[in-house]
mmCIF file of C-alpha atoms in Angstrom:
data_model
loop_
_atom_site.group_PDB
_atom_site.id
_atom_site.type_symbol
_atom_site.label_atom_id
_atom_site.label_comp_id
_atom_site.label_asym_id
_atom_site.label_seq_id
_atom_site.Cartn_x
_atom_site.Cartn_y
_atom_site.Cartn_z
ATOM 1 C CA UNK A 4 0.000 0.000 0.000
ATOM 2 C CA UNK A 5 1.696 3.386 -0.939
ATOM 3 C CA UNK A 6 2.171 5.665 1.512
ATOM 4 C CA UNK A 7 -0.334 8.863 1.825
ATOM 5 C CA UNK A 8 1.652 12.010 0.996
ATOM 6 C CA UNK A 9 2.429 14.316 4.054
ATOM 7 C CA UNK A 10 0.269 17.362 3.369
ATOM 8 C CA UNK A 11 0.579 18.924 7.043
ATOM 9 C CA UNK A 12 4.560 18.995 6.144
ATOM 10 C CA UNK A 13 4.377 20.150 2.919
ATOM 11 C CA UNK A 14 2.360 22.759 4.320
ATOM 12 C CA UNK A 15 4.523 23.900 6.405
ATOM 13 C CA UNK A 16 7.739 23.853 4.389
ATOM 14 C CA UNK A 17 6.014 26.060 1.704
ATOM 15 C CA UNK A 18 5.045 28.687 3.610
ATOM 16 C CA UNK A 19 8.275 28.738 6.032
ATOM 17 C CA UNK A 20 10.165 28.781 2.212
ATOM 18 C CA UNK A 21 8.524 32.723 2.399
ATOM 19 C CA UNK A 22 9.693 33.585 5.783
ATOM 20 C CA UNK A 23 10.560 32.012 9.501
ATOM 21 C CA UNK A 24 7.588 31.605 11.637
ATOM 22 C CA UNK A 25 6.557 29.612 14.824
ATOM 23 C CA UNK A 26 3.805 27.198 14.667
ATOM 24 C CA UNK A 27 1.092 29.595 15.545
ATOM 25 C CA UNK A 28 1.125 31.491 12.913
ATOM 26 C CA UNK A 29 1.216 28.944 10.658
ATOM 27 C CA UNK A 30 -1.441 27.388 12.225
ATOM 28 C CA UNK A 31 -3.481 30.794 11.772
ATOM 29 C CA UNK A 32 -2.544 31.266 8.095
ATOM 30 C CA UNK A 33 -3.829 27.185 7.372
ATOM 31 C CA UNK A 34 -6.913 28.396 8.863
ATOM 32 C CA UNK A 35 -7.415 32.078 7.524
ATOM 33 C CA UNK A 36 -6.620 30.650 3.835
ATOM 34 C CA UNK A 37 -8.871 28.257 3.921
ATOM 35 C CA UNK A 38 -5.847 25.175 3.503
ATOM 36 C CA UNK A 39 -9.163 22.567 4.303
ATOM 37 C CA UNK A 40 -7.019 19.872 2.381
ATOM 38 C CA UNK A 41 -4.967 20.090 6.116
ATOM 39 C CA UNK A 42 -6.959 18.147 9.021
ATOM 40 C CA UNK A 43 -6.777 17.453 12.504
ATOM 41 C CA UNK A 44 -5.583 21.153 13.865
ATOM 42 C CA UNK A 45 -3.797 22.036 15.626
ATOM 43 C CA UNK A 46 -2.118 19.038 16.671
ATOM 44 C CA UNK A 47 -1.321 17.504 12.729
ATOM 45 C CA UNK A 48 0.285 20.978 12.942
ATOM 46 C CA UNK A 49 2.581 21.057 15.693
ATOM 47 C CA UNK A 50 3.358 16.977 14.997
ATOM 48 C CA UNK A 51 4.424 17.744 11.379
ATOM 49 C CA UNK A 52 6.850 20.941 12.959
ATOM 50 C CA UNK A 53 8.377 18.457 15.424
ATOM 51 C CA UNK A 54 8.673 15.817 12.204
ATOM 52 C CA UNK A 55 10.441 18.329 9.759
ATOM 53 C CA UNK A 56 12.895 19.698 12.744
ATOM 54 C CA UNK A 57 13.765 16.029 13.236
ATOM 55 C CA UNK A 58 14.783 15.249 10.176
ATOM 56 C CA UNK A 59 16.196 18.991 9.807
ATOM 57 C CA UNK A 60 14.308 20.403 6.894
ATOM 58 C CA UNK A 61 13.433 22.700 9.145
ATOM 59 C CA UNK A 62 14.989 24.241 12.564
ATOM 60 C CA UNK A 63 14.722 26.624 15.258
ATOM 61 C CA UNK A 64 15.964 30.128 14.997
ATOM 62 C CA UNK A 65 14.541 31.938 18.368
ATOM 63 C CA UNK A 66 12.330 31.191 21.092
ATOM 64 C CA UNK A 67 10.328 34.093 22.317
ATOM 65 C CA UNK A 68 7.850 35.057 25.013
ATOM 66 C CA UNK A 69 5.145 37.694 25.548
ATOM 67 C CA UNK A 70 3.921 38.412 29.093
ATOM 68 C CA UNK A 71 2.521 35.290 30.496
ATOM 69 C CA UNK A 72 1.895 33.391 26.771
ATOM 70 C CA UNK A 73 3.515 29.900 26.761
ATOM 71 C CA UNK A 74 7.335 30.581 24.189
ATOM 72 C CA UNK A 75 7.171 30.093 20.853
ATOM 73 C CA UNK A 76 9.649 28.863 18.645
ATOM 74 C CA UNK A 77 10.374 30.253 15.237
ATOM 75 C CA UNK A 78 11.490 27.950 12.949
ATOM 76 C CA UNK A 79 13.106 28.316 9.023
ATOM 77 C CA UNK A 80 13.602 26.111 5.983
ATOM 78 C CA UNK A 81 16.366 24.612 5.575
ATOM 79 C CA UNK A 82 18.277 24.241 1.806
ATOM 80 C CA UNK A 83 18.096 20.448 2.498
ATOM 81 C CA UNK A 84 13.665 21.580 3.477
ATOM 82 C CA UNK A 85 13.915 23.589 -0.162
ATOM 83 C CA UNK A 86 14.607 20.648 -1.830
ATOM 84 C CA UNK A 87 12.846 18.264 -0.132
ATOM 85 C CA UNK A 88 9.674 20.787 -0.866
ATOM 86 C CA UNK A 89 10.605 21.171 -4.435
ATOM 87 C CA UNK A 90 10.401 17.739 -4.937
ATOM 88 C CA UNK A 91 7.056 16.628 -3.363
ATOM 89 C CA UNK A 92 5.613 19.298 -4.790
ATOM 90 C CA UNK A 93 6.318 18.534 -8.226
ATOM 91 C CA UNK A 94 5.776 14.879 -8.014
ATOM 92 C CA UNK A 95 2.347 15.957 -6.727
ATOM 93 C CA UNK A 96 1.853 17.787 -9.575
ATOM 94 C CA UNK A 97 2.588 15.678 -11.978
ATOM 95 C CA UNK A 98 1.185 12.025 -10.666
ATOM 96 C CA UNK A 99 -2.258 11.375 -10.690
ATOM 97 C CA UNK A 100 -3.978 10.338 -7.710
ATOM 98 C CA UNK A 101 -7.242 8.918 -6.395
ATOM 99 C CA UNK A 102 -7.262 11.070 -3.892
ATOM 100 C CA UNK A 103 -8.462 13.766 -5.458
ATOM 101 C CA UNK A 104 -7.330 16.186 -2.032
ATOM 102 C CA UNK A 105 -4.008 15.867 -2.698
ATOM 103 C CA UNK A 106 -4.054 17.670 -5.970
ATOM 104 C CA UNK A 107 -5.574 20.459 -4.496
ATOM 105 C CA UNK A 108 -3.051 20.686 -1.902
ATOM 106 C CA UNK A 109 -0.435 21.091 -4.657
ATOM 107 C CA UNK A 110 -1.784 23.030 -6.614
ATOM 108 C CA UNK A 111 -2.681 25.575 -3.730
ATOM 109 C CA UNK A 112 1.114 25.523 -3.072
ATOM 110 C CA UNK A 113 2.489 25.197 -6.596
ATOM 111 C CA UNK A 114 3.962 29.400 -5.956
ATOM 112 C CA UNK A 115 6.600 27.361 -4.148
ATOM 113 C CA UNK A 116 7.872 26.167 -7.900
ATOM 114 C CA UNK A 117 9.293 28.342 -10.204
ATOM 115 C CA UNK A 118 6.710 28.639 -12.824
ATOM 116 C CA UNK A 119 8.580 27.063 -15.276
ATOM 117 C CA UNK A 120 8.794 23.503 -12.835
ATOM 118 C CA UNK A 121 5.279 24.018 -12.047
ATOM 119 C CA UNK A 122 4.497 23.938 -15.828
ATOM 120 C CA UNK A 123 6.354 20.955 -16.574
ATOM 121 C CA UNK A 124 4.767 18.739 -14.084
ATOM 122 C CA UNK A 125 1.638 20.265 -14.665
ATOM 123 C CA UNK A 126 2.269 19.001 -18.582
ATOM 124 C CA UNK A 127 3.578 15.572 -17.325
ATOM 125 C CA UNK A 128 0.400 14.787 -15.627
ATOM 126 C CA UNK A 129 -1.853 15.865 -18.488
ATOM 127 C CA UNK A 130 -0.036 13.673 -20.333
ATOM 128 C CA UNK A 131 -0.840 10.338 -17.358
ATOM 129 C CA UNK A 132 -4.142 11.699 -17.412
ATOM 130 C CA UNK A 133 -4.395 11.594 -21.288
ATOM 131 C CA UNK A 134 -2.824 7.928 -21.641
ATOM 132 C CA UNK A 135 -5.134 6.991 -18.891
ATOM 133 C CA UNK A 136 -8.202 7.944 -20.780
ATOM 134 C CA UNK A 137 -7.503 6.710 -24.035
ATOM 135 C CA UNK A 138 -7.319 2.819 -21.443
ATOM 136 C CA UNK A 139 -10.348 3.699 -20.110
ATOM 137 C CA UNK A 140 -12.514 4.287 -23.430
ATOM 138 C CA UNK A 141 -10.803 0.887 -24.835
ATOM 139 C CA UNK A 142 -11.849 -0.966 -21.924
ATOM 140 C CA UNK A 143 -15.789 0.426 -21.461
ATOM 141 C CA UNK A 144 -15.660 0.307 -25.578
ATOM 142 C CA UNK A 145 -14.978 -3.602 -24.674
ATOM 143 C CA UNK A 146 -17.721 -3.868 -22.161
ATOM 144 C CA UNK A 147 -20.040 -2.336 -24.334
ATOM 145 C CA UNK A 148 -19.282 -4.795 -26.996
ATOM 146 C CA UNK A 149 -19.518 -7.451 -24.974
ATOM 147 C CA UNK A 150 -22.965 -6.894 -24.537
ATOM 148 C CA UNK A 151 -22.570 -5.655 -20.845
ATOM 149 C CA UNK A 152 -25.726 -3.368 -19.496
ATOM 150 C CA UNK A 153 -24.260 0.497 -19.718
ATOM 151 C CA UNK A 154 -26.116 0.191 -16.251
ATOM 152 C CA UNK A 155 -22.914 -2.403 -15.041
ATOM 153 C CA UNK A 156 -20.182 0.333 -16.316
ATOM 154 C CA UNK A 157 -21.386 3.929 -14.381
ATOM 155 C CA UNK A 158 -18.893 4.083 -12.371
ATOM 156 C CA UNK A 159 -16.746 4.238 -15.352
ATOM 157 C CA UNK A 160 -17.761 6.831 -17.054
ATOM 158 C CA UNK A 161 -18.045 8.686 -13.482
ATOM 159 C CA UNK A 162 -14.442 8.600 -13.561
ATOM 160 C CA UNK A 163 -13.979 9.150 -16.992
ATOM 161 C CA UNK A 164 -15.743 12.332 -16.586
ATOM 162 C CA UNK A 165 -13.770 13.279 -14.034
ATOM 163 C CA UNK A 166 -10.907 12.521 -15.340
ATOM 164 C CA UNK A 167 -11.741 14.885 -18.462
ATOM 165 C CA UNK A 168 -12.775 17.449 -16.840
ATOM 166 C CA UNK A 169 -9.516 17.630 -14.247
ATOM 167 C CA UNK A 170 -7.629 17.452 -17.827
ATOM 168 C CA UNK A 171 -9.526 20.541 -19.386
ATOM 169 C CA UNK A 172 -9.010 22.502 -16.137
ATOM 170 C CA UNK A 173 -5.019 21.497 -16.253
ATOM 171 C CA UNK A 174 -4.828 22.956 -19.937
ATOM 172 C CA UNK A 175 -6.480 26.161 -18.840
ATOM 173 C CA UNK A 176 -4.017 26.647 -16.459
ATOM 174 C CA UNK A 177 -1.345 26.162 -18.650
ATOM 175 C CA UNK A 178 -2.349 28.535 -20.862
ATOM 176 C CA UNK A 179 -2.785 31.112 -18.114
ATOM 177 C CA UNK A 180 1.002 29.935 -16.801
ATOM 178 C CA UNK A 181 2.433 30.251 -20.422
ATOM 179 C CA UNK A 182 0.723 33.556 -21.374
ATOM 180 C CA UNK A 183 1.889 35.325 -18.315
ATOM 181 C CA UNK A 184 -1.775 35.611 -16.932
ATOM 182 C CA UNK A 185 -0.842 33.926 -14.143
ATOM 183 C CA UNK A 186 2.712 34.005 -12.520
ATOM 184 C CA UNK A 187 4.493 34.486 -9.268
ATOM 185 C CA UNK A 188 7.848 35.378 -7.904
ATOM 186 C CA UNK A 189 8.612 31.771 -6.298
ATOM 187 C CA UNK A 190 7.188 31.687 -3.229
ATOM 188 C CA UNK A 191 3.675 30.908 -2.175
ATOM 189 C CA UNK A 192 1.818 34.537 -2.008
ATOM 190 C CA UNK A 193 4.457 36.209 -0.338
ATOM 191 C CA UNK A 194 1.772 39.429 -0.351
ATOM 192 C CA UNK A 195 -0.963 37.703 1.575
ATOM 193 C CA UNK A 196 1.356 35.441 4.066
ATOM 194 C CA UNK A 197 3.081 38.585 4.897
ATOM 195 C CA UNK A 198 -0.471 40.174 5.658
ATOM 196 C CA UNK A 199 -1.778 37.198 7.661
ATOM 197 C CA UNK A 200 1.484 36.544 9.646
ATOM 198 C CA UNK A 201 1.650 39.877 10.007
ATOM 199 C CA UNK A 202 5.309 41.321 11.676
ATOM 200 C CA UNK A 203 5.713 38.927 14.462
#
């Protein structure tokens, strides 16, 4: 059984790749952008923190306290974190998946790419998804002649449709990438991060 990606950690590298912060203001960013792909706050959260310093993606740059609040450490990306985030990001870009969540989490962090990565995994998965469907019409094609009730096959062309319509959105967003429409500067939305995190 493969194993599920980390989305909590991915989280978390992306948006310390824009700045150092402690875990509470990530948490408050998740929540204020509306990250629902991450569950279980805020303790997914804090585990994944405690996970990324282990393996030292990430790691502690100052512990603070106000008044009688509990410290908070503020923790930044490491270049061995940058990679590591680069290269779960693309792969979820550019694989397939049933679980259709884990796209979205990608593509909600994809401003952690350069553009140009972004696009290329973004084509390599059209490409799965294209292959894909030309198995799937061969297959309910050969049900169909078989003399199998459309009734038996549904569920098929459920997924087909999905399938083609996750494929039209991926070529929209191409074109946006490749006409310039819709670009960034590397980071996830430095801009709004900055806003939500705020100075602290």
């Amino acid at each position: 059984m493969a194993r599920r990606p980390d989305l909590v950690g991915l989280t978390v590298l992306a948006m310390l790749s824009v700045r150092p912060a402690h875990p509470y203001e990530l948490h408050r960013f998740i929540v204020d952008t509306h990250k629902d792909y991450v569950t279980g706050l805020p303790r997914s959260l804090y585990h994944a923190v405690e996970k990324l310093a282990g393996e030292e993606l990430i790691v502690p740059v100052e512990t603070s306290r106000e008044g009688r609040r509990p410290e908070r450490t503020i923790y930044e990306i490491t270049d061995e974190g940058r990679q590591e985030l680069a290269t779960r990001l693309r792969r979820l870009l550019e694989t397939p998946d049933a679980e259709r969540r884990t796209f979205t989490a990608a593509v909600s962090l994809m401003g952690a790419l350069p553009v140009s990565d972004a696009l290329q995994a973004l084509r390599t998965r059209a490409a799965s998804i294209e292959g894909a469907l030309v198995g799937l019409n061969a297959h309910m094609k050969a049900l169909q002649d078989s003399g199998l009730p459309d009734v038996l096959t549904v569920e098929l062309d459920y997924e087909r449709t999905l399938s083609e319509a996750e494929l039209a959105w991926i070529g929209r967003l191409v074109a946006r990438l490749e006409s310039g429409e819709l670009t960034w500067s590397g980071t996830v939305n430095e801009g709004l991060l900055a806003q939500v995190l705020g100075t602290s």
